[in-house]
mmCIF file of C-alpha atoms in Angstrom:
data_model
loop_
_atom_site.group_PDB
_atom_site.id
_atom_site.type_symbol
_atom_site.label_atom_id
_atom_site.label_comp_id
_atom_site.label_asym_id
_atom_site.label_seq_id
_atom_site.Cartn_x
_atom_site.Cartn_y
_atom_site.Cartn_z
ATOM 1 C CA MET H 1 101.514 117.084 105.916
ATOM 2 C CA SER H 2 98.430 114.942 106.569
ATOM 3 C CA THR H 3 96.261 113.852 103.695
ATOM 4 C CA THR H 4 93.213 116.036 103.066
ATOM 5 C CA ALA H 5 89.954 114.314 102.287
ATOM 6 C CA THR H 6 87.914 115.460 99.307
ATOM 7 C CA PRO H 7 84.130 115.997 99.663
ATOM 8 C CA HIS H 8 83.775 112.412 98.422
ATOM 9 C CA GLY H 9 86.308 111.015 100.883
ATOM 10 C CA ARG H 10 89.931 110.209 100.350
ATOM 11 C CA VAL H 11 91.243 108.051 97.552
ATOM 12 C CA VAL H 12 92.873 105.068 99.235
ATOM 13 C CA VAL H 13 94.768 102.131 97.741
ATOM 14 C CA VAL H 14 95.154 98.923 99.770
ATOM 15 C CA THR H 15 97.284 96.052 98.496
ATOM 16 C CA GLY H 16 96.564 92.550 99.714
ATOM 17 C CA ALA H 17 92.968 93.697 100.165
ATOM 18 C CA SER H 18 91.280 90.357 99.513
ATOM 19 C CA GLY H 19 91.803 88.983 103.029
ATOM 20 C CA GLY H 20 93.273 89.437 106.477
ATOM 21 C CA VAL H 21 94.625 92.806 107.566
ATOM 22 C CA GLY H 22 94.146 94.294 104.084
ATOM 23 C CA ARG H 23 90.484 93.306 104.069
ATOM 24 C CA ALA H 24 89.854 94.779 107.530
ATOM 25 C CA THR H 25 91.766 97.928 106.576
ATOM 26 C CA ALA H 26 89.680 98.441 103.441
ATOM 27 C CA ARG H 27 86.510 98.208 105.552
ATOM 28 C CA ALA H 28 87.902 100.676 108.080
ATOM 29 C CA PHE H 29 88.695 103.286 105.419
ATOM 30 C CA ALA H 30 85.290 102.729 103.811
ATOM 31 C CA ALA H 31 83.588 103.433 107.140
ATOM 32 C CA GLY H 32 84.994 106.962 106.851
ATOM 33 C CA GLY H 33 83.408 107.408 103.431
ATOM 34 C CA ASP H 34 86.626 106.884 101.495
ATOM 35 C CA ARG H 35 86.925 105.512 97.985
ATOM 36 C CA VAL H 36 89.000 102.376 98.239
ATOM 37 C CA ALA H 37 90.957 100.675 95.462
ATOM 38 C CA LEU H 38 91.324 96.986 96.326
ATOM 39 C CA LEU H 39 94.478 95.398 94.902
ATOM 40 C CA ALA H 40 95.115 91.653 95.173
ATOM 41 C CA ARG H 41 95.225 88.452 93.133
ATOM 42 C CA GLY H 42 92.270 86.526 94.559
ATOM 43 C CA SER H 43 89.067 87.157 92.615
ATOM 44 C CA GLU H 44 86.703 85.629 95.197
ATOM 45 C CA GLY H 45 88.227 87.607 98.043
ATOM 46 C CA LEU H 46 88.261 90.835 96.048
ATOM 47 C CA ALA H 47 84.603 90.538 95.116
ATOM 48 C CA ALA H 48 83.622 89.954 98.750
ATOM 49 C CA ALA H 49 85.872 92.828 99.899
ATOM 50 C CA ALA H 50 84.159 95.158 97.410
ATOM 51 C CA ASP H 51 80.759 94.216 98.843
ATOM 52 C CA GLU H 52 82.010 94.986 102.353
ATOM 53 C CA VAL H 53 83.387 98.365 101.292
ATOM 54 C CA ARG H 54 79.999 99.309 99.811
ATOM 55 C CA SER H 55 78.176 98.137 102.933
ATOM 56 C CA ALA H 56 80.547 100.175 105.126
ATOM 57 C CA GLY H 57 79.802 103.368 103.186
ATOM 58 C CA GLY H 58 82.731 103.522 100.780
ATOM 59 C CA GLU H 59 83.134 103.148 97.037
ATOM 60 C CA PRO H 60 85.264 100.211 95.864
ATOM 61 C CA LEU H 61 87.429 99.735 92.812
ATOM 62 C CA VAL H 62 88.593 96.157 92.259
ATOM 63 C CA ILE H 63 91.920 95.655 90.489
ATOM 64 C CA GLY H 64 93.390 92.182 90.130
ATOM 65 C CA VAL H 65 97.168 92.502 90.295
ATOM 66 C CA ASP H 66 100.277 90.626 91.384
ATOM 67 C CA VAL H 67 102.343 93.217 93.277
ATOM 68 C CA SER H 68 105.604 91.528 92.249
ATOM 69 C CA ASP H 69 104.952 92.828 88.698
ATOM 70 C CA ALA H 70 106.159 96.444 88.687
ATOM 71 C CA LYS H 71 104.404 97.379 85.442
ATOM 72 C CA ALA H 72 101.126 95.864 86.599
ATOM 73 C CA VAL H 73 101.330 97.904 89.809
ATOM 74 C CA ASP H 74 102.050 101.086 87.819
ATOM 75 C CA ASP H 75 99.083 100.334 85.576
ATOM 76 C CA ALA H 76 96.890 99.750 88.628
ATOM 77 C CA ALA H 77 97.897 103.112 90.106
ATOM 78 C CA GLN H 78 97.037 104.828 86.829
ATOM 79 C CA GLN H 79 93.667 103.079 86.776
ATOM 80 C CA VAL H 80 92.942 104.380 90.277
ATOM 81 C CA VAL H 81 93.800 107.955 89.248
ATOM 82 C CA ASP H 82 91.757 107.692 86.051
ATOM 83 C CA THR H 83 88.741 106.410 88.008
ATOM 84 C CA PHE H 84 88.883 108.248 91.344
ATOM 85 C CA GLY H 85 91.409 111.050 90.919
ATOM 86 C CA PRO H 86 94.662 111.766 92.831
ATOM 87 C CA ILE H 87 95.712 109.157 95.378
ATOM 88 C CA ASP H 88 95.647 110.350 98.996
ATOM 89 C CA VAL H 89 96.742 107.181 100.807
ATOM 90 C CA TRP H 90 98.592 104.086 99.607
ATOM 91 C CA VAL H 91 98.779 101.125 102.000
ATOM 92 C CA ASN H 92 101.369 98.446 101.202
ATOM 93 C CA ASN H 93 100.249 95.233 102.848
ATOM 94 C CA ALA H 94 100.420 92.281 100.402
ATOM 95 C CA PHE H 95 102.715 89.374 101.263
ATOM 96 C CA THR H 96 103.236 85.653 101.024
ATOM 97 C CA GLY H 97 105.345 83.200 102.995
ATOM 98 C CA VAL H 98 106.911 79.778 103.460
ATOM 99 C CA PHE H 99 106.726 78.059 106.837
ATOM 100 C CA ALA H 100 109.840 75.892 107.022
ATOM 101 C CA PRO H 101 113.468 75.834 108.158
ATOM 102 C CA PHE H 102 115.685 77.898 105.856
ATOM 103 C CA THR H 103 117.436 74.796 104.461
ATOM 104 C CA GLU H 104 114.078 73.423 103.304
ATOM 105 C CA ILE H 105 113.085 76.514 101.319
ATOM 106 C CA GLY H 106 114.038 76.332 97.652
ATOM 107 C CA PRO H 107 115.726 79.249 95.844
ATOM 108 C CA ASP H 108 112.659 79.945 93.700
ATOM 109 C CA GLU H 109 110.420 79.897 96.771
ATOM 110 C CA PHE H 110 112.659 82.293 98.671
ATOM 111 C CA ARG H 111 112.818 84.579 95.643
ATOM 112 C CA ARG H 112 109.028 84.534 95.300
ATOM 113 C CA VAL H 113 108.484 85.547 98.936
ATOM 114 C CA THR H 114 111.020 88.351 98.505
ATOM 115 C CA GLU H 115 109.470 89.597 95.274
ATOM 116 C CA VAL H 116 105.950 89.744 96.709
ATOM 117 C CA THR H 117 106.632 90.768 100.306
ATOM 118 C CA TYR H 118 109.548 93.160 99.777
ATOM 119 C CA LEU H 119 109.618 94.237 96.135
ATOM 120 C CA GLY H 120 105.823 94.487 96.152
ATOM 121 C CA TYR H 121 106.235 97.302 98.694
ATOM 122 C CA VAL H 122 108.991 98.895 96.609
ATOM 123 C CA PHE H 123 106.882 98.798 93.454
ATOM 124 C CA GLY H 124 103.784 100.027 95.276
ATOM 125 C CA THR H 125 105.718 102.899 96.830
ATOM 126 C CA ARG H 126 107.228 103.851 93.480
ATOM 127 C CA ALA H 127 103.786 103.851 91.830
ATOM 128 C CA ALA H 128 102.318 105.954 94.636
ATOM 129 C CA LEU H 129 105.154 108.496 94.509
ATOM 130 C CA ARG H 130 104.787 108.882 90.754
ATOM 131 C CA HIS H 131 101.324 110.342 91.392
ATOM 132 C CA MET H 132 101.835 111.952 94.810
ATOM 133 C CA LEU H 133 105.056 113.903 94.256
ATOM 134 C CA PRO H 134 103.673 116.195 91.517
ATOM 135 C CA HIS H 135 100.861 117.191 93.915
ATOM 136 C CA ASP H 136 103.270 117.432 96.881
ATOM 137 C CA ARG H 137 100.870 115.546 99.140
ATOM 138 C CA GLY H 138 99.850 112.040 100.098
ATOM 139 C CA THR H 139 100.714 109.331 102.589
ATOM 140 C CA ILE H 140 102.267 105.897 102.125
ATOM 141 C CA VAL H 141 101.693 103.437 104.961
ATOM 142 C CA GLN H 142 104.006 100.430 105.091
ATOM 143 C CA VAL H 143 102.398 97.585 107.041
ATOM 144 C CA GLY H 144 105.270 96.068 108.962
ATOM 145 C CA SER H 145 105.715 93.640 111.807
ATOM 146 C CA ALA H 146 107.678 93.065 114.966
ATOM 147 C CA LEU H 147 109.573 90.696 112.646
ATOM 148 C CA ALA H 148 110.930 93.752 110.807
ATOM 149 C CA TYR H 149 113.332 94.003 113.751
ATOM 150 C CA ARG H 150 113.357 90.505 115.219
ATOM 151 C CA GLY H 151 113.792 87.394 113.081
ATOM 152 C CA ILE H 152 112.184 84.159 114.281
ATOM 153 C CA PRO H 153 112.664 80.535 113.198
ATOM 154 C CA LEU H 154 110.624 78.993 110.357
ATOM 155 C CA GLN H 155 109.971 82.377 108.718
ATOM 156 C CA SER H 156 113.385 83.359 107.318
ATOM 157 C CA ALA H 157 112.067 84.549 103.937
ATOM 158 C CA TYR H 158 109.278 86.627 105.470
ATOM 159 C CA CYS H 159 111.525 88.068 108.201
ATOM 160 C CA GLY H 160 114.185 88.954 105.642
ATOM 161 C CA ALA H 161 111.608 90.786 103.538
ATOM 162 C CA LYS H 162 110.221 92.702 106.523
ATOM 163 C CA HIS H 163 113.740 93.732 107.572
ATOM 164 C CA ALA H 164 114.343 94.936 104.010
ATOM 165 C CA ILE H 165 111.141 97.003 104.044
ATOM 166 C CA GLN H 166 112.259 98.652 107.278
ATOM 167 C CA GLY H 167 115.599 99.736 105.798
ATOM 168 C CA PHE H 168 114.084 100.813 102.495
ATOM 169 C CA ASN H 169 111.407 102.889 104.207
ATOM 170 C CA GLU H 170 113.901 104.628 106.500
ATOM 171 C CA SER H 171 116.022 105.574 103.506
ATOM 172 C CA LEU H 172 113.007 106.901 101.602
ATOM 173 C CA ARG H 173 111.798 108.875 104.620
ATOM 174 C CA CYS H 174 115.165 110.622 104.898
ATOM 175 C CA GLU H 175 115.040 111.539 101.214
ATOM 176 C CA LEU H 176 111.522 112.975 101.511
ATOM 177 C CA LEU H 177 112.539 115.013 104.553
ATOM 178 C CA HIS H 178 115.630 116.270 102.725
ATOM 179 C CA ALA H 179 113.454 117.402 99.805
ATOM 180 C CA ARG H 180 110.980 119.054 102.228
ATOM 181 C CA SER H 181 108.297 117.063 100.455
ATOM 182 C CA GLY H 182 104.657 117.169 101.481
ATOM 183 C CA VAL H 183 104.481 113.420 100.862
ATOM 184 C CA ARG H 184 104.812 111.341 104.015
ATOM 185 C CA THR H 185 105.668 107.723 104.696
ATOM 186 C CA THR H 186 105.146 105.868 107.956
ATOM 187 C CA MET H 187 105.286 102.273 109.130
ATOM 188 C CA VAL H 188 102.926 100.289 111.367
ATOM 189 C CA GLN H 189 104.605 97.389 113.175
ATOM 190 C CA LEU H 190 102.065 94.649 113.899
ATOM 191 C CA PRO H 191 101.953 91.736 116.344
ATOM 192 C CA ALA H 192 100.614 88.275 115.513
ATOM 193 C CA VAL H 193 97.211 88.729 113.869
ATOM 194 C CA ASN H 194 94.285 86.347 113.387
ATOM 195 C CA THR H 195 94.209 86.178 109.586
ATOM 196 C CA PRO H 196 93.898 83.416 106.949
ATOM 197 C CA GLN H 197 97.646 83.624 106.269
ATOM 198 C CA PHE H 198 98.282 80.571 108.456
ATOM 199 C CA GLU H 199 96.128 78.511 106.116
ATOM 200 C CA TRP H 200 97.791 80.033 103.049
ATOM 201 C CA VAL H 201 101.511 79.739 103.780
ATOM 202 C CA LEU H 202 103.436 76.936 102.126
ATOM 203 C CA ASN H 203 103.958 74.689 105.161
ATOM 204 C CA ARG H 204 106.649 72.005 105.418
ATOM 205 C CA MET H 205 106.274 71.367 109.131
ATOM 206 C CA LYS H 206 104.442 68.462 110.754
ATOM 207 C CA GLY H 207 102.019 70.717 112.596
ATOM 208 C CA ARG H 208 99.525 73.275 111.354
ATOM 209 C CA ALA H 209 100.970 76.786 111.190
ATOM 210 C CA ARG H 210 99.787 79.216 113.848
ATOM 211 C CA PRO H 211 100.775 82.673 115.171
ATOM 212 C CA VAL H 212 102.808 83.123 118.333
ATOM 213 C CA ALA H 213 100.432 84.188 121.111
ATOM 214 C CA PRO H 214 99.078 86.679 121.993
ATOM 215 C CA VAL H 215 97.019 86.998 118.814
ATOM 216 C CA TYR H 216 95.145 90.172 117.837
ATOM 217 C CA GLN H 217 92.119 90.581 115.605
ATOM 218 C CA PRO H 218 92.767 92.225 112.206
ATOM 219 C CA GLU H 219 90.479 95.122 113.141
ATOM 220 C CA VAL H 220 93.060 96.185 115.758
ATOM 221 C CA ALA H 221 95.655 96.428 112.993
ATOM 222 C CA ALA H 222 93.203 98.187 110.676
ATOM 223 C CA ARG H 223 92.461 100.912 113.219
ATOM 224 C CA ALA H 224 96.178 101.556 113.641
ATOM 225 C CA ILE H 225 96.718 101.768 109.875
ATOM 226 C CA VAL H 226 93.844 104.207 109.363
ATOM 227 C CA TYR H 227 95.120 106.342 112.233
ATOM 228 C CA ALA H 228 98.670 106.310 110.858
ATOM 229 C CA ALA H 229 97.388 107.430 107.448
ATOM 230 C CA SER H 230 96.079 110.629 109.032
ATOM 231 C CA HIS H 231 99.017 111.104 111.420
ATOM 232 C CA ALA H 232 101.980 110.252 109.235
ATOM 233 C CA GLY H 233 104.378 112.663 110.894
ATOM 234 C CA ARG H 234 105.425 109.777 113.131
ATOM 235 C CA ARG H 235 108.041 107.495 111.601
ATOM 236 C CA GLU H 236 106.313 104.368 112.917
ATOM 237 C CA TYR H 237 103.643 102.983 115.223
ATOM 238 C CA TRP H 238 103.805 99.853 117.369
ATOM 239 C CA VAL H 239 100.636 97.801 117.781
ATOM 240 C CA GLY H 240 100.243 95.383 120.683
ATOM 241 C CA ALA H 241 102.133 94.941 123.933
ATOM 242 C CA SER H 242 103.863 91.888 122.448
ATOM 243 C CA THR H 243 105.323 94.036 119.659
ATOM 244 C CA ALA H 244 106.661 96.578 122.153
ATOM 245 C CA ALA H 245 108.082 93.848 124.402
ATOM 246 C CA THR H 246 109.730 92.045 121.479
ATOM 247 C CA LEU H 247 111.351 95.161 120.032
ATOM 248 C CA LEU H 248 112.583 96.379 123.396
ATOM 249 C CA ALA H 249 113.987 92.959 124.332
ATOM 250 C CA ASN H 250 115.680 92.681 120.944
ATOM 251 C CA ALA H 251 117.326 96.071 121.465
ATOM 252 C CA VAL H 252 118.607 95.159 124.948
ATOM 253 C CA VAL H 253 119.273 91.395 124.986
ATOM 254 C CA PRO H 254 119.185 90.113 121.381
ATOM 255 C CA GLY H 255 121.460 87.148 122.115
ATOM 256 C CA LEU H 256 119.241 85.985 124.954
ATOM 257 C CA LEU H 257 116.226 86.321 122.673
ATOM 258 C CA ASP H 258 117.998 84.150 120.071
ATOM 259 C CA ARG H 259 118.333 81.349 122.615
ATOM 260 C CA TYR H 260 114.779 81.746 123.881
ATOM 261 C CA LEU H 261 113.356 81.545 120.357
ATOM 262 C CA ALA H 262 115.576 78.571 119.554
ATOM 263 C CA ARG H 263 113.866 76.739 122.433
ATOM 264 C CA THR H 264 110.304 77.932 121.925
ATOM 265 C CA GLY H 265 109.979 79.206 118.359
ATOM 266 C CA PHE H 266 109.221 75.854 116.726
ATOM 267 C CA SER H 267 106.525 74.601 119.094
ATOM 268 C CA SER H 268 104.847 77.998 119.552
ATOM 269 C CA GLN H 269 104.232 78.301 115.795
ATOM 270 C CA GLN H 270 102.549 74.914 115.298
ATOM 271 C CA ASP H 271 99.349 73.213 116.367
ATOM 272 C CA ASP H 272 99.292 69.434 116.703
ATOM 273 C CA GLU H 273 96.630 69.002 114.040
ATOM 274 C CA ARG H 274 97.430 69.200 110.341
ATOM 275 C CA HIS H 275 94.983 70.597 107.795
ATOM 276 C CA ASP H 276 96.320 71.814 104.473
ATOM 277 C CA GLU H 277 94.670 74.503 102.382
ATOM 278 C CA PRO H 278 96.157 75.358 98.966
ATOM 279 C CA ALA H 279 99.222 77.565 99.523
ATOM 280 C CA ASN H 280 99.039 81.003 97.923
ATOM 281 C CA LEU H 281 102.740 81.275 97.097
ATOM 282 C CA TRP H 282 102.299 80.920 93.343
ATOM 283 C CA ALA H 283 98.528 81.315 92.899
ATOM 284 C CA PRO H 284 95.829 82.856 95.118
ATOM 285 C CA ALA H 285 93.996 80.462 97.410
ATOM 286 C CA ASP H 286 90.893 82.597 96.879
ATOM 287 C CA GLY H 287 91.038 82.477 93.104
ATOM 288 C CA PRO H 288 88.288 81.218 90.758
ATOM 289 C CA GLN H 289 88.765 77.632 91.940
ATOM 290 C CA GLY H 290 88.989 78.631 95.600
ATOM 291 C CA HIS H 291 86.739 80.490 98.019
ATOM 292 C CA ASP H 292 86.629 83.699 100.006
ATOM 293 C CA PHE H 293 88.514 83.428 103.322
ATOM 294 C CA GLY H 294 87.503 86.810 104.781
ATOM 295 C CA ALA H 295 89.550 88.873 107.205
ATOM 296 C CA HIS H 296 89.685 86.458 110.144
ATOM 297 C CA GLY H 297 91.586 83.232 110.574
ATOM 298 C CA ARG H 298 90.690 80.329 112.843
ATOM 299 C CA PHE H 299 91.802 81.960 116.102
ATOM 300 C CA ASP H 300 88.707 83.999 117.003
ATOM 301 C CA ASP H 301 88.385 82.203 120.356
ATOM 302 C CA GLU H 302 91.736 83.516 121.577
ATOM 303 C CA ALA H 303 92.217 86.725 119.582
ATOM 304 C CA VAL H 304 92.349 90.082 121.381
ATOM 305 C CA HIS H 305 89.963 92.807 120.204
ATOM 306 C CA ASP H 306 91.810 95.838 121.552
ATOM 307 C CA SER H 307 95.314 97.079 122.277
ATOM 308 C CA PRO H 308 95.822 99.521 125.176
ATOM 309 C CA GLN H 309 99.458 99.775 124.092
ATOM 310 C CA GLN H 310 98.234 101.210 120.789
ATOM 311 C CA TRP H 311 96.667 104.141 122.669
ATOM 312 C CA VAL H 312 99.958 104.705 124.475
ATOM 313 C CA SER H 313 101.812 104.645 121.143
ATOM 314 C CA ARG H 314 99.469 107.263 119.690
ATOM 315 C CA ASN H 315 99.654 109.456 122.774
ATOM 316 C CA ARG H 316 103.273 109.119 123.813
ATOM 317 C CA ARG H 317 103.786 112.905 123.933
ATOM 318 C CA ARG H 318 100.775 113.280 126.195
ATOM 319 C CA MET H 319 102.005 110.400 128.336
ATOM 320 C CA GLY H 320 105.475 111.938 128.476
ATOM 321 C CA ALA H 321 104.023 115.271 129.567
ATOM 322 C CA ALA H 322 101.895 113.550 132.207
ATOM 323 C CA LEU H 323 104.901 111.677 133.543
ATOM 324 C CA THR H 324 106.914 114.910 133.627
ATOM 325 C CA VAL H 325 104.137 116.734 135.489
ATOM 326 C CA GLY H 326 103.719 113.773 137.812
ATOM 327 C CA ALA H 327 107.431 113.635 138.569
ATOM 328 C CA ALA H 328 107.473 117.377 139.213
ATOM 329 C CA GLY H 329 104.508 116.980 141.543
ATOM 330 C CA VAL H 330 106.261 114.248 143.511
ATOM 331 C CA LEU H 331 109.394 116.365 143.880
ATOM 332 C CA ALA H 332 107.329 119.360 144.985
ATOM 333 C CA ALA H 333 105.464 117.254 147.541
ATOM 334 C CA ARG H 334 108.712 115.893 148.903
ATOM 335 C CA LYS H 335 110.111 119.412 149.164
ATOM 336 C CA LEU H 336 107.017 120.651 151.068
ATOM 337 C CA ALA H 337 107.148 117.648 153.373
ATOM 338 C CA GLY H 338 110.793 118.391 154.121
ATOM 339 C CA GLN H 339 109.990 122.024 154.885
ATOM 340 C CA ALA H 340 107.135 120.966 157.183
ATOM 341 C CA ARG H 341 109.441 118.655 159.125
ATOM 342 C CA ARG H 342 111.876 121.541 159.609
#
């Protein structure tokens, strides 16, 4: 079942809300009059995100939390319920990463990426279910990536975590369906997005980390996440033509894609220049000693503001019906033409 908004708007929780996709998503929910709990580590980013939520028409609740701490996430969920009431939507989005070949990532670093990017989703989902299941309603949106299906070089820890989220979410979805639960979970698979993450990742390469083109603005992702929250009957949504192309190619010719990425995956993820910001692996880059980075990264000049493929993903039944009607029309026209010739 879809979440039902209260007269004061839905109660929405967004993790990783201090910057990037999480920041844009919080604004998008606020524009609908929702009350938005902002969960993240970075105090400067959280404060700025709260101001944006108010300006957009929502009501913010700032909670500083490291999502790799299960108890802290449970406590945050309880704080949301105590302040706003039952949770309608929980968006898992927080992550961190290391930009380096696998052999140059230390065990503690790999573990940290896994704990934040994968277990953070597990702990967030568990906290959300603890409050949603008794009410038999609510939606959990897992913010995924094309890399949940297709691993690429230099991001082994992040790709591994996204693959793990995909499997975990599928398992949970089956269990909820088996129980005939009113709680829904869905996943939104994103393309490369113009966010501050490429300044934040721990980078061991010579060049400055960058996304593989084409790059989309975080507002494109935010619109998809907000839509998915209200249409969670679908198991997942794909955002961006590059996501669709990557997932389809990986399903058909994965070995060929391995070789292609081996040739192009290093150069396409680096700029020649090098400019290091403090990595956020162990501490937030937008903490008390840092500054607010906002939702956008440094790729505004090339980032795409819309995704026609996203419309197709939302309306695939309508498209399928149109194609069926169109095909039937073609066959009918051919049949009439044949009769006329006779």
